[in-house]
Coordinates of C-alpha atoms in Angstrom, one line a residue:
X1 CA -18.4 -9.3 11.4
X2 CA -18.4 -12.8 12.0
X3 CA -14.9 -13.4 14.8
X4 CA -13.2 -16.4 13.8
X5 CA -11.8 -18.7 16.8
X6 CA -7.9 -18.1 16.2
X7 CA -7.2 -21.4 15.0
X8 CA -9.4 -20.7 12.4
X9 CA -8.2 -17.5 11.1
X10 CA -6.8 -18.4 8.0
X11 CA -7.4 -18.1 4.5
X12 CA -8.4 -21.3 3.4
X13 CA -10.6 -21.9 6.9
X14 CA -12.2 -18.6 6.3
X15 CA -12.9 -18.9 2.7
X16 CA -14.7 -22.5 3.3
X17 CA -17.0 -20.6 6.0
X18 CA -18.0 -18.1 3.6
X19 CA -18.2 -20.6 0.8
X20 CA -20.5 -22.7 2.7
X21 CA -22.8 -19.8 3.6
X22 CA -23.1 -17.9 0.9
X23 CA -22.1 -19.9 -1.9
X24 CA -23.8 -17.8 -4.6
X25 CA -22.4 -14.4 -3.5
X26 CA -20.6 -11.6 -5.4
X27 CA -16.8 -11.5 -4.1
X28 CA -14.8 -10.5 -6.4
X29 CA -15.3 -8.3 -9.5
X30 CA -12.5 -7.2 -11.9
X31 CA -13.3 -3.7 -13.9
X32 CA -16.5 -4.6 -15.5
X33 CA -16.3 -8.1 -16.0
X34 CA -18.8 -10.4 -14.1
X35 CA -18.2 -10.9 -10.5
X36 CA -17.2 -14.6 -8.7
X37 CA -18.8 -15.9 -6.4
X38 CA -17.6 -17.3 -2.7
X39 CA -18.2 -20.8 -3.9
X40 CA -17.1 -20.5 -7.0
X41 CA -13.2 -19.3 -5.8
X42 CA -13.7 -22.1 -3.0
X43 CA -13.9 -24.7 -5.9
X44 CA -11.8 -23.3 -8.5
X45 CA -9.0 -22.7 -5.7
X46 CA -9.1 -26.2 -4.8
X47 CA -8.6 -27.4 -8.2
X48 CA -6.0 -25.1 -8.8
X49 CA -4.1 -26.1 -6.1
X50 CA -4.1 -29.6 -7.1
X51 CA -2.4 -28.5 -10.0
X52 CA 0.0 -26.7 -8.7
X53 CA 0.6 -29.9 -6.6
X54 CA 1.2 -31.6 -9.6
X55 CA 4.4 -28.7 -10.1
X56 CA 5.9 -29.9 -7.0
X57 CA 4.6 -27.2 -5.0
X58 CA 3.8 -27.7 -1.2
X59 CA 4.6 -26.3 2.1
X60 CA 6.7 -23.2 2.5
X61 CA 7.4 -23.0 -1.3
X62 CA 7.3 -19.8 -2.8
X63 CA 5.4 -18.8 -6.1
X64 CA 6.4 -15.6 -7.7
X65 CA 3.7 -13.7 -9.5
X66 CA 3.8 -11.0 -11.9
X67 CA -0.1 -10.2 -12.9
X68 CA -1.9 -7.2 -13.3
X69 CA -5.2 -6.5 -11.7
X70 CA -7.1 -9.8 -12.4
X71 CA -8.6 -12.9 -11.3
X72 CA -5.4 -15.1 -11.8
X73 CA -3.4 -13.1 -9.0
X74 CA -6.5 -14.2 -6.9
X75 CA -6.9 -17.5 -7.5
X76 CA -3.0 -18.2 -7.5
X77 CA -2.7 -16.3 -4.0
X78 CA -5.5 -18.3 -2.5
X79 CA -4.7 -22.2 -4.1
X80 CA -1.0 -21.4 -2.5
X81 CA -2.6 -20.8 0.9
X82 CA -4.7 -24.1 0.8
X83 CA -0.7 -26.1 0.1
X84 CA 0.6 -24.0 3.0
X85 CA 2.6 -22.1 0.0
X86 CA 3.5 -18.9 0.3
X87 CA 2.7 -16.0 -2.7
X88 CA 5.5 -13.8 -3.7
X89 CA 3.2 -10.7 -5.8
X90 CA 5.9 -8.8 -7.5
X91 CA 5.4 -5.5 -9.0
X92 CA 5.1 -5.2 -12.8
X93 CA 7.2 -2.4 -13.7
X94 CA 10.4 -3.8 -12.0
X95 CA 12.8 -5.3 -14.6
X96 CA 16.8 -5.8 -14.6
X97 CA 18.8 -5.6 -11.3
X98 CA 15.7 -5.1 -9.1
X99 CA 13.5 -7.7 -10.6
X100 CA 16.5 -10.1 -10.5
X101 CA 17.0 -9.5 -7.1
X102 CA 13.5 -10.0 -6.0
X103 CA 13.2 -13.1 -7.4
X104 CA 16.7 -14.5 -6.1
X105 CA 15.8 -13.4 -2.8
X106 CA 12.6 -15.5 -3.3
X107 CA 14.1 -18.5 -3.8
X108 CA 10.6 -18.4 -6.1
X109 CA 10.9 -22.5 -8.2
X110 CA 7.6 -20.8 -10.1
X111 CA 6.9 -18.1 -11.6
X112 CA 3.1 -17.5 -12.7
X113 CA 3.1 -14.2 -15.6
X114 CA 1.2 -12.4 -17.9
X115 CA 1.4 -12.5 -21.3
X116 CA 1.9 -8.8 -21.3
X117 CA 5.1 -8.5 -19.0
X118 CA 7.3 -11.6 -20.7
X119 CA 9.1 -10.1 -23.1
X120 CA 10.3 -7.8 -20.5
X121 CA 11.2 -10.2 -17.8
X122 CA 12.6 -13.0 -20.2
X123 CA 16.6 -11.7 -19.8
X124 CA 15.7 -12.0 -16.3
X125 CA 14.3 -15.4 -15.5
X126 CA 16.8 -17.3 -17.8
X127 CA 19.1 -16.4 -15.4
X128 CA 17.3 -17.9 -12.0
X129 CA 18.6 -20.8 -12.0
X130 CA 16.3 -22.2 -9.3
X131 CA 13.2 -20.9 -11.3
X132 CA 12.2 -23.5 -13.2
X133 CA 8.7 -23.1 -14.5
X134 CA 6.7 -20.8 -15.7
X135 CA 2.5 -20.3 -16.0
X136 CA 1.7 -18.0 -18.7
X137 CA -1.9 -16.2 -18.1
X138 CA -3.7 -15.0 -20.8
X139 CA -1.4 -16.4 -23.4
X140 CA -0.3 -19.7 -25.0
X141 CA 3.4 -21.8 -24.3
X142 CA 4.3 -20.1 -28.3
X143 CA 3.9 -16.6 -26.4
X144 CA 6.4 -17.6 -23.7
X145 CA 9.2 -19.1 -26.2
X146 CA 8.5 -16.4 -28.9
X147 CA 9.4 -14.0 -26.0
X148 CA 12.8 -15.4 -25.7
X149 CA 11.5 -17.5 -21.8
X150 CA 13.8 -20.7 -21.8
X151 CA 12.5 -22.3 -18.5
X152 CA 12.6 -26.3 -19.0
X153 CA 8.9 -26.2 -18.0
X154 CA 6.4 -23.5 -19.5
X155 CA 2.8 -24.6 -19.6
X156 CA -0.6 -22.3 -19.7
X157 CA -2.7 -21.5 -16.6
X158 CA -5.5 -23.6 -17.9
X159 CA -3.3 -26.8 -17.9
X160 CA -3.3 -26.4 -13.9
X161 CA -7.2 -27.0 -13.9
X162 CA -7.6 -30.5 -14.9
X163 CA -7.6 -32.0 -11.4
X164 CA -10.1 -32.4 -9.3
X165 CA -12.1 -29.9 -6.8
X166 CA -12.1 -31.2 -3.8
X167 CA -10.5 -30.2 -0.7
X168 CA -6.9 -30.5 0.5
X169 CA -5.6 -32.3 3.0
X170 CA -2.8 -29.9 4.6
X171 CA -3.1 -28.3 8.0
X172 CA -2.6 -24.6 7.9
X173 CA -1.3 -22.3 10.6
X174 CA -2.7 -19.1 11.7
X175 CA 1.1 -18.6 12.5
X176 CA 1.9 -20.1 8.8
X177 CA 3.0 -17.6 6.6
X178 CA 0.2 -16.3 4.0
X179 CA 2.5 -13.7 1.9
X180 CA 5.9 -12.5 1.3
X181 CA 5.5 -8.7 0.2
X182 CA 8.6 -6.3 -1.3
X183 CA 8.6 -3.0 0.1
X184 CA 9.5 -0.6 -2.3
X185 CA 13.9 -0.7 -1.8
X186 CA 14.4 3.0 -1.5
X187 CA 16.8 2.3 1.5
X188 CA 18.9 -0.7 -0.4
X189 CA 17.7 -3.3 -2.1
X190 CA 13.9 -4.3 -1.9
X191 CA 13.4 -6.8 1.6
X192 CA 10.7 -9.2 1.2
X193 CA 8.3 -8.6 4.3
X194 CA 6.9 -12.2 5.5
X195 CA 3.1 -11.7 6.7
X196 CA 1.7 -14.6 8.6
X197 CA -2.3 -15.3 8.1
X198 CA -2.8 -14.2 11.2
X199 CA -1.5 -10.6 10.5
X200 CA -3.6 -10.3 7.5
X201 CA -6.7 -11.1 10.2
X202 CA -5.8 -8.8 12.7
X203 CA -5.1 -6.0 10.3
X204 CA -8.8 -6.2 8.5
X205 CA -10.3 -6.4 12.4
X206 CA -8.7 -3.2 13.6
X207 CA -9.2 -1.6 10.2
X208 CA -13.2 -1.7 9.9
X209 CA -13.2 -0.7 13.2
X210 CA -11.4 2.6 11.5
X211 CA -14.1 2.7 9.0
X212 CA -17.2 1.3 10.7
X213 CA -17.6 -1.2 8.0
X214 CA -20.1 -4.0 8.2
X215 CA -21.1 -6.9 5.8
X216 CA -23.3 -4.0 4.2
X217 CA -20.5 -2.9 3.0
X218 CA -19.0 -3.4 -0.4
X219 CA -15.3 -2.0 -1.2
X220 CA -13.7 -0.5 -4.3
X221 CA -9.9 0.0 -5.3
X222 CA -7.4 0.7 -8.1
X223 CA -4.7 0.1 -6.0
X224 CA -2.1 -3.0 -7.3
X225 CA -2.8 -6.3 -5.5
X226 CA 1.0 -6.7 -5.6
X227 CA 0.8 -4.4 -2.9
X228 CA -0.4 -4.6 1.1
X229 CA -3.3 -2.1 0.8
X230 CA -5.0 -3.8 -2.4
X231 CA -4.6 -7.1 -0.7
X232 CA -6.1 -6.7 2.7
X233 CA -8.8 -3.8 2.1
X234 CA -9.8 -5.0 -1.4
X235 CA -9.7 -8.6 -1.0
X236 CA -8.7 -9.9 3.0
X237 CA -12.1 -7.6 4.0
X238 CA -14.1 -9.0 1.7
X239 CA -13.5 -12.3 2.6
X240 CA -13.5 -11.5 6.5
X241 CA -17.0 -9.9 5.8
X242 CA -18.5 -12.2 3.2
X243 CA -19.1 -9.2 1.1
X244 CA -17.8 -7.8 -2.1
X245 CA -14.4 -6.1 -3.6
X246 CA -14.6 -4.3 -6.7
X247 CA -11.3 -3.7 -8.6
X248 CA -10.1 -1.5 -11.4
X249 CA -6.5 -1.4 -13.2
X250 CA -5.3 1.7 -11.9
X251 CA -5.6 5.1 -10.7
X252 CA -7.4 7.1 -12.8
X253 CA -9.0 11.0 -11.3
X254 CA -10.8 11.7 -14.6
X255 CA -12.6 8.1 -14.6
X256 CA -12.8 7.7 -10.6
X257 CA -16.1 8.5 -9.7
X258 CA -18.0 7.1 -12.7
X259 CA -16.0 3.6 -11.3
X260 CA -17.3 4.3 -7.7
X261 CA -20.5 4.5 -8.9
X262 CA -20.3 1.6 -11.5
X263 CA -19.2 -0.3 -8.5
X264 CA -21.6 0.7 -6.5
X265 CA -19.3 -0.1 -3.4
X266 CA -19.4 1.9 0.0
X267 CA -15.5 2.3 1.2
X268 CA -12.8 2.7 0.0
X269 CA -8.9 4.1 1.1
X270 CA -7.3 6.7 -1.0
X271 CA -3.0 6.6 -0.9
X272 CA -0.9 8.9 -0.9
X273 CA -1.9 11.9 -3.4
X274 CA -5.1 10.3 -4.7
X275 CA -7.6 12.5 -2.7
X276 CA -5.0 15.9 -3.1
X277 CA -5.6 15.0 -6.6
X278 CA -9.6 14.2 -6.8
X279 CA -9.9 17.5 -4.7
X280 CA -8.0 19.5 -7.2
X281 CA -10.3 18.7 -10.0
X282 CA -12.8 20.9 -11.7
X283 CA -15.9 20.7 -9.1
X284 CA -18.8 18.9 -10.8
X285 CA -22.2 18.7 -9.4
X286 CA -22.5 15.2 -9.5
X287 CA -19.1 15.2 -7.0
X288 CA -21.8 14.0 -4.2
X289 CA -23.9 11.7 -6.6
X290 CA -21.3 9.1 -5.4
X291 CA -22.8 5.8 -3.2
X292 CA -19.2 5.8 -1.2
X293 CA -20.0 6.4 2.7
X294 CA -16.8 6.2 3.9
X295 CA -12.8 6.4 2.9
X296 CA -9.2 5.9 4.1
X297 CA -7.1 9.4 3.3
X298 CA -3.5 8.1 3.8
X299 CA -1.9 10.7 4.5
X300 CA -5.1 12.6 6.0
X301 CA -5.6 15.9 3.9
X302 CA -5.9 18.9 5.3
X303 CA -9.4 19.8 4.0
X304 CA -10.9 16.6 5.3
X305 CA -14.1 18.7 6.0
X306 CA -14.4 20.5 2.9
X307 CA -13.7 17.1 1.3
X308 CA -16.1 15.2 3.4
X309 CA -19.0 17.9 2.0
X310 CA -18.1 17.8 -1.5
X311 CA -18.1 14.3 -2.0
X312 CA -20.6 13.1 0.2
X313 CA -18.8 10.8 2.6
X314 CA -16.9 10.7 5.7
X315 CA -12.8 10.7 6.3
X316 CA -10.8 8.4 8.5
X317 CA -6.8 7.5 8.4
X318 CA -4.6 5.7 10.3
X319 CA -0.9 4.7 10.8
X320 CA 1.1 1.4 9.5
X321 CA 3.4 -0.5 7.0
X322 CA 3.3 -3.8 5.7
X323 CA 5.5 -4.6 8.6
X324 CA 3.7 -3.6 11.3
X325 CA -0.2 -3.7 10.9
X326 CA -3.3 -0.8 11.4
X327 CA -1.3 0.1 14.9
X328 CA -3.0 3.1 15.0
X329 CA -6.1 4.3 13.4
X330 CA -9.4 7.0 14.0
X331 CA -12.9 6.7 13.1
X332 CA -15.6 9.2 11.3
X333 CA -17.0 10.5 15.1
X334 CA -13.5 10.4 16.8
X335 CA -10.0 12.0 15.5
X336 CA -8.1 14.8 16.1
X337 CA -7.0 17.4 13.4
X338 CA -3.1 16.6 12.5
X339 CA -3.1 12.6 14.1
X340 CA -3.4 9.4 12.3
X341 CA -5.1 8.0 15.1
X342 CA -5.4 6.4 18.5
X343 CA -3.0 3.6 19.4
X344 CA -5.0 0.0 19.0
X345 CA -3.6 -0.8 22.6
X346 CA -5.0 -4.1 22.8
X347 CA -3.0 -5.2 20.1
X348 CA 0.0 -3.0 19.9
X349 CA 2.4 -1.1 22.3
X350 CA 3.8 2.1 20.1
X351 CA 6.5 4.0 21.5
X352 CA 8.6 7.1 20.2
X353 CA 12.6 7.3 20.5
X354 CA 15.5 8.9 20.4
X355 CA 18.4 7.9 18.5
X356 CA 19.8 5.5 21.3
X357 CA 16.3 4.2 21.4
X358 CA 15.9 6.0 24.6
X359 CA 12.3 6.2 24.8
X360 CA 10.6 10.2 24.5
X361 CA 8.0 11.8 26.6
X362 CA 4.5 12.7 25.1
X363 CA 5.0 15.5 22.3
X364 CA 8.3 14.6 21.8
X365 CA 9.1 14.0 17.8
X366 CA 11.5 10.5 17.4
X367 CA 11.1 7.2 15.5
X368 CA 8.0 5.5 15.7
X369 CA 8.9 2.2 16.8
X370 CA 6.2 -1.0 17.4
X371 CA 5.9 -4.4 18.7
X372 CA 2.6 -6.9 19.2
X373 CA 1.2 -7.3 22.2
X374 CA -0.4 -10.9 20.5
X375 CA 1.5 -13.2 18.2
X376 CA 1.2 -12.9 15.0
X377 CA -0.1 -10.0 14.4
X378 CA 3.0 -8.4 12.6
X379 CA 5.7 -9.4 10.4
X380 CA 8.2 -12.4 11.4
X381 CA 11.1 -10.5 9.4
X382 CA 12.4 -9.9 6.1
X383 CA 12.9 -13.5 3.8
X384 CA 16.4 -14.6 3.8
X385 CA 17.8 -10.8 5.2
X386 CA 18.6 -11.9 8.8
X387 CA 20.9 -9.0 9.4
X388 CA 17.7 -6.3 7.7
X389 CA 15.6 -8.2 10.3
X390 CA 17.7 -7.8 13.2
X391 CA 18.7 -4.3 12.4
X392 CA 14.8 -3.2 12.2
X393 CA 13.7 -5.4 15.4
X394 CA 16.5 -3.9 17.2
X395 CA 16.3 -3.6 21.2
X396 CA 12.9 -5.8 21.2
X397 CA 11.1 -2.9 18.8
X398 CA 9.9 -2.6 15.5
X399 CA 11.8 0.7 13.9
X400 CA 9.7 2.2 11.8
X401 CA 11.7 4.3 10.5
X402 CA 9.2 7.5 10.7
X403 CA 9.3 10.6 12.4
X404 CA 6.3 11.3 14.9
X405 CA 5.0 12.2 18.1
X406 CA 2.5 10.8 20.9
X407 CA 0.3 13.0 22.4
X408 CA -0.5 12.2 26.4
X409 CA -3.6 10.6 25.4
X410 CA -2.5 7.9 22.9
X411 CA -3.0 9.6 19.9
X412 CA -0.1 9.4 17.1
X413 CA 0.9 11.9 15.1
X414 CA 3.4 11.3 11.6
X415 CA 5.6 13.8 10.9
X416 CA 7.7 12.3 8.1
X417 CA 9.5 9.5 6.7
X418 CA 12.8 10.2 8.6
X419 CA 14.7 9.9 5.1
X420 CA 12.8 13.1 4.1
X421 CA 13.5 15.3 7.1
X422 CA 15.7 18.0 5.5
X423 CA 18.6 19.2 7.4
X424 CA 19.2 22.7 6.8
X425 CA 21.2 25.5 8.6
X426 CA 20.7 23.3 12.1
X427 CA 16.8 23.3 11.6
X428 CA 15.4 20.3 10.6
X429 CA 12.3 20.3 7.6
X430 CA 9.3 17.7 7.3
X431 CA 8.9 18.1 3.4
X432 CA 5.5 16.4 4.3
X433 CA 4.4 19.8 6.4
X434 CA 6.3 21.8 3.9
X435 CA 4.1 20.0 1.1
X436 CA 1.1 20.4 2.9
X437 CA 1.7 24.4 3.0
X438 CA 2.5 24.7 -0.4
X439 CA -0.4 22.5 -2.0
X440 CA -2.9 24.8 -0.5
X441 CA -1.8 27.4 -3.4
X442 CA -5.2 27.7 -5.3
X443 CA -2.9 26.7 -8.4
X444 CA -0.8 23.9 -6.9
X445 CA -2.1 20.5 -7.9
X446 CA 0.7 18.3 -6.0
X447 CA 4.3 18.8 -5.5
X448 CA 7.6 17.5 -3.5
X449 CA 10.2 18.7 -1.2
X450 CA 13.2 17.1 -1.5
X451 CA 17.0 17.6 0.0
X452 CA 19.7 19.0 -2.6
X453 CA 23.4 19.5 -1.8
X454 CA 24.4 23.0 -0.1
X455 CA 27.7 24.9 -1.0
X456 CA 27.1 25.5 2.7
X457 CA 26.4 22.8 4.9
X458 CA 23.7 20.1 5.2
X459 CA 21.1 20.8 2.5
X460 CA 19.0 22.8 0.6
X461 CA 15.4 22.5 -0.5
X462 CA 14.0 21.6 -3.7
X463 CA 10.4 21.9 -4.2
X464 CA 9.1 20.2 -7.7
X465 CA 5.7 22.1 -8.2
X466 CA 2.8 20.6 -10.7
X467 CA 0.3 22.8 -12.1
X468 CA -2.8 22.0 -14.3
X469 CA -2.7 22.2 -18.3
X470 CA -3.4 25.2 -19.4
X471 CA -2.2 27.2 -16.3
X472 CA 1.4 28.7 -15.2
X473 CA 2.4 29.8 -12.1
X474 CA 5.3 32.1 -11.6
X475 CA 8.0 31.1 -9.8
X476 CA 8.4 34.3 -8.3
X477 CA 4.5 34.7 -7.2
X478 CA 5.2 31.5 -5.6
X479 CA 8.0 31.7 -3.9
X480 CA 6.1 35.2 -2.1
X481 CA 3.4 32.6 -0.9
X482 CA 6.0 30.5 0.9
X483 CA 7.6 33.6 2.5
X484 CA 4.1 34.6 3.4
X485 CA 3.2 30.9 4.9
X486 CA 5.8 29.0 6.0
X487 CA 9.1 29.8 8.6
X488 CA 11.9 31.5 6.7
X489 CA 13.9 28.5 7.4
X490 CA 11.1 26.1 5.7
X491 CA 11.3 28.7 2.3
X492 CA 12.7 26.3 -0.4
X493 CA 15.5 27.8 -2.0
X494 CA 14.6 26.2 -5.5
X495 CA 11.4 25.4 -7.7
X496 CA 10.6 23.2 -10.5
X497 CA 7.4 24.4 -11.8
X498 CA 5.8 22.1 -14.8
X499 CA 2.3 20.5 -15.8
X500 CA 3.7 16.9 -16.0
X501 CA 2.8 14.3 -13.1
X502 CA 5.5 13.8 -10.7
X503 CA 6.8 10.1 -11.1
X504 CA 5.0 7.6 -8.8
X505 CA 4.8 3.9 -7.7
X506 CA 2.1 1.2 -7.8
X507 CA 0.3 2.7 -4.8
X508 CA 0.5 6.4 -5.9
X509 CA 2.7 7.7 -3.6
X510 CA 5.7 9.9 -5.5
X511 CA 8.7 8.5 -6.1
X512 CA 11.0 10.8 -4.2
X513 CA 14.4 8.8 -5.0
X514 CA 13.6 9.3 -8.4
X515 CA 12.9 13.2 -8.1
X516 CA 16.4 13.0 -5.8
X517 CA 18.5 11.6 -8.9
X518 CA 16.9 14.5 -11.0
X519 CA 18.4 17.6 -8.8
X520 CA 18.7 21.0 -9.7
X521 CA 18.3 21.1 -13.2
X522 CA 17.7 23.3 -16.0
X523 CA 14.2 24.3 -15.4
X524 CA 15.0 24.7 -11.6
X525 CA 14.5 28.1 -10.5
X526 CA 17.2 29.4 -8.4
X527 CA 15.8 32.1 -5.7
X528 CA 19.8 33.1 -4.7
X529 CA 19.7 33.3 -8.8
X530 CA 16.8 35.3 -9.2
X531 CA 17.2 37.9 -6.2

């Protein structure tokens, strides 16, 4: 890896290295289209960013973005960075209340769109009053009116490349910010993270240190690059590294490994259920004919060695959010069964407290809470939520807003998101452990705890249970496997037991408000019911 001085660690400083170097280089490649090259972004980027200089666009502005996986979402994201603009990726199933909120907190004057999503969003953007143009991607200005979009301004993403390609003349920041990111809103309305250049650098340092990567490395991912992780691991590291990132549209088990090895890339980092589900599939002896030598498990799985076998590759994982950074992290030759990693102490200081914020001795489960020990390295708040950013930077500290524990040596261990800790009879449940137990069932493919009311007190469990097509599981045989395996308190008192996938979002991780609004219902299978 090639360290930048810090001044230089931004985007459009690092892409001009790389562009200089190895102008003729695979970076990017979208499913099986052609791959760009470094000098061929560096170029395109620059005339892009005339045009969107032309729109009025310049320092601090926010552009809104609704694109799939392609190109555009690139380009776009980088010619904002080279005017000191800031890209606001939003994810493409929102619509209504949630999109309309995202895009008012934005303040977002532009919108840049898909073909695909605009008869969708249309009721939407007519009524931002400060958005007042829109770039239509794939599609003509017909598309955009034929969809019902009334912006005064609507022109095609070709029209922005008429300019010229030479360089800019604005003086980015490492401290500048590079990114305003959504988290997901399942605690109130969605807050728009603000990521400075400098945290997207930081975060790609500490994370090939997780996964020994090198510019021999390539990367693959079907994660969104609306999101954090398809951002920085498929795109920041192959910038950093002057290598290439390999994208597909989504998730897809049946079609992973035959993208892997299309790709032939050598990392990638698996999210929430995606390596619980490649595991559960039928083994196939070409599971190891795969030219992957190392991935992320987020969360780790409990059969990282039988995993690691199978597959042919090594396991690491580590701990963060698009607020924070990689604060913690392992590596394939040093972890510790149960932990997402070491503390990056050089960076960050990672402490665990009580309710009071009192900090808690070593094993001690609390809130993971953060804060930099260099600037710049994490979020400077939520956009335009000063109250959201004072309430999570409370007392000097990041709150995380996770359960966990640290061990005497610096090691950090998860336990839950504290919004699924499951109070129950004066015991308190990590659905994530409780998961964990229940996923090992031979005929368990994924499922999810979640709190229901009690005619008690506090709550009672629901497990939602997903098996594979063409096989049942009974929900008594089931329910003896969690007597026999877990703490009577941790025995779910309901199941749901189907073949359909549990409802996700964009980065694979279950949607667990959704499953919350569903409840008891009436395929639930009631134990107290039952006998």
């Amino acid at each position: 890896m090639t360290t930048f001085d810090l001044k230089a660690r931004t985007l459009p400083d690092i892409l001009r290295w790389q562009a200089e170097r190895r102008p003729d280089d695979a970076f990017l490649q979208f499913g099986r289209a052609a791959a760009t090259t470094f000098g061929a972004v560096e170029l395109r980027t620059n005339q892009l960013a005339h045009g969107l200089r032309s729109l009025g666009v310049g320092r601090g502005h926010r552009v809104a973005m609704i694109l799939p996986n392609c190109v555009e979402i690139v380009t776009t994201w980088f010619a904002l960075a080279k005017l000191g603009a800031v890209q606001v990726p939003i994810n493409v199933e929102l619509r209504g209340l949630l999109l309309a909120h995202v895009l008012g907190n934005s303040g977002a004057e532009v919108l840049v769109c898909h073909r695909e999503f605009l008869a969708v969003i249309a009721p939407v953007v007519n009524q931002q009053a400060a958005l007042r143009t829109v770039v239509v991607v794939a599609g003509g200005v017909e598309d955009a009116r034929a969809a019902g979009i009334t912006a005064d301004c609507v022109l095609t993403y070709p029209e922005l490349f008429t300019g010229p390609s030479t360089s800019l003349d604005v003086d980015v920041s490492y401290t500048d910010p590079l990114a305003i990111l959504y988290t997901s809103g399942t605690t109130g309305p969605a807050k728009g993270v603000v990521m400075p250049h400098h945290q997207y650098y930081v975060w790609v340092e500490l994370y090939a240190r997780s996964l020994q990567l090198t510019s021999d490395d390539s990367y693959f991912t079907p994660l969104p690059l609306f999101h954090a992780d398809g951002q920085l691991w498929g795109v920041y590291f192959p910038l950093v590294f002057g290598t290439k990132g390999t994208f597909v549209e989504r998730f897809s088990a049946s079609r992973y490994w035959e993208q892997v090895r299309e790709s032939g890339a050598t990392a990638t980092n698996m999210l929430g259920s995606m390596g619980h589900i490649l595991w559960k599939q039928e083994p196939s002896a070409r599971d190891a004919d795969n030219p992957l030598r190392v991935a992320q498990a987020l969360p780790m799985v409990a059969f990282k060695r039988d995993f690691e076998e199978r597959f042919g590759l090594r396991l690491v994982t580590g701990y963060g959010q698009t607020e924070t950074n990689w604060v913690s992290y392992d590596t394939p030759d040093q972890w510790r069964p149960g932990s997402c990693g070491k503390v990056a102490d050089e960076h960050f200081e990672v402490g665990i407290v009580d309710d009071l914020d009192q900090p808690l001795p070593p094993g001690a489960i609390g809130e993971i809470v953060v804060r930099p020990k260099q600037p710049w390295s994490m979020s400077s708040g939520y956009h335009a939520m000063p109250d959201e950013t004072l309430g999570a930077w409370r007392n000097l500290w990041f709150h995380s807003g996770d359960a966990g524990y640290l061990d005497e040596d610096g090691w950090l261990y998860f336990r839950d998101r504290i919004k699924d800790v499951i109070r129950r009879r004066g015991s308190n449940i990590s659905a994530f452990e409780l998961e964990s137990v229940i996923e090992a069932h031979p005929l368990v493919q994924e499922c999810a705890a979640v709190a229901v009311p009690s005619e008690l007190s506090e709550d009672d469990v629901l497990v939602f249970v997903v098996v594979a097509d063409g096989t049942s599981l009974d929900p008594a045989e089931l329910m003896a496997y969690c007597r026999e395996h877990l703490p009577r308190f941790m025995v779910p008192r309901y199941l749901d037991i189907g073949s359909e996938r549990l409802p996700r979002t964009p980065t694979q991780k279950i949607a667990k408000p959704e499953l919350r609004l569903r409840g008891v219902g009436p395929s639930t299978w009631d134990v107290e019911v039952a006998g």
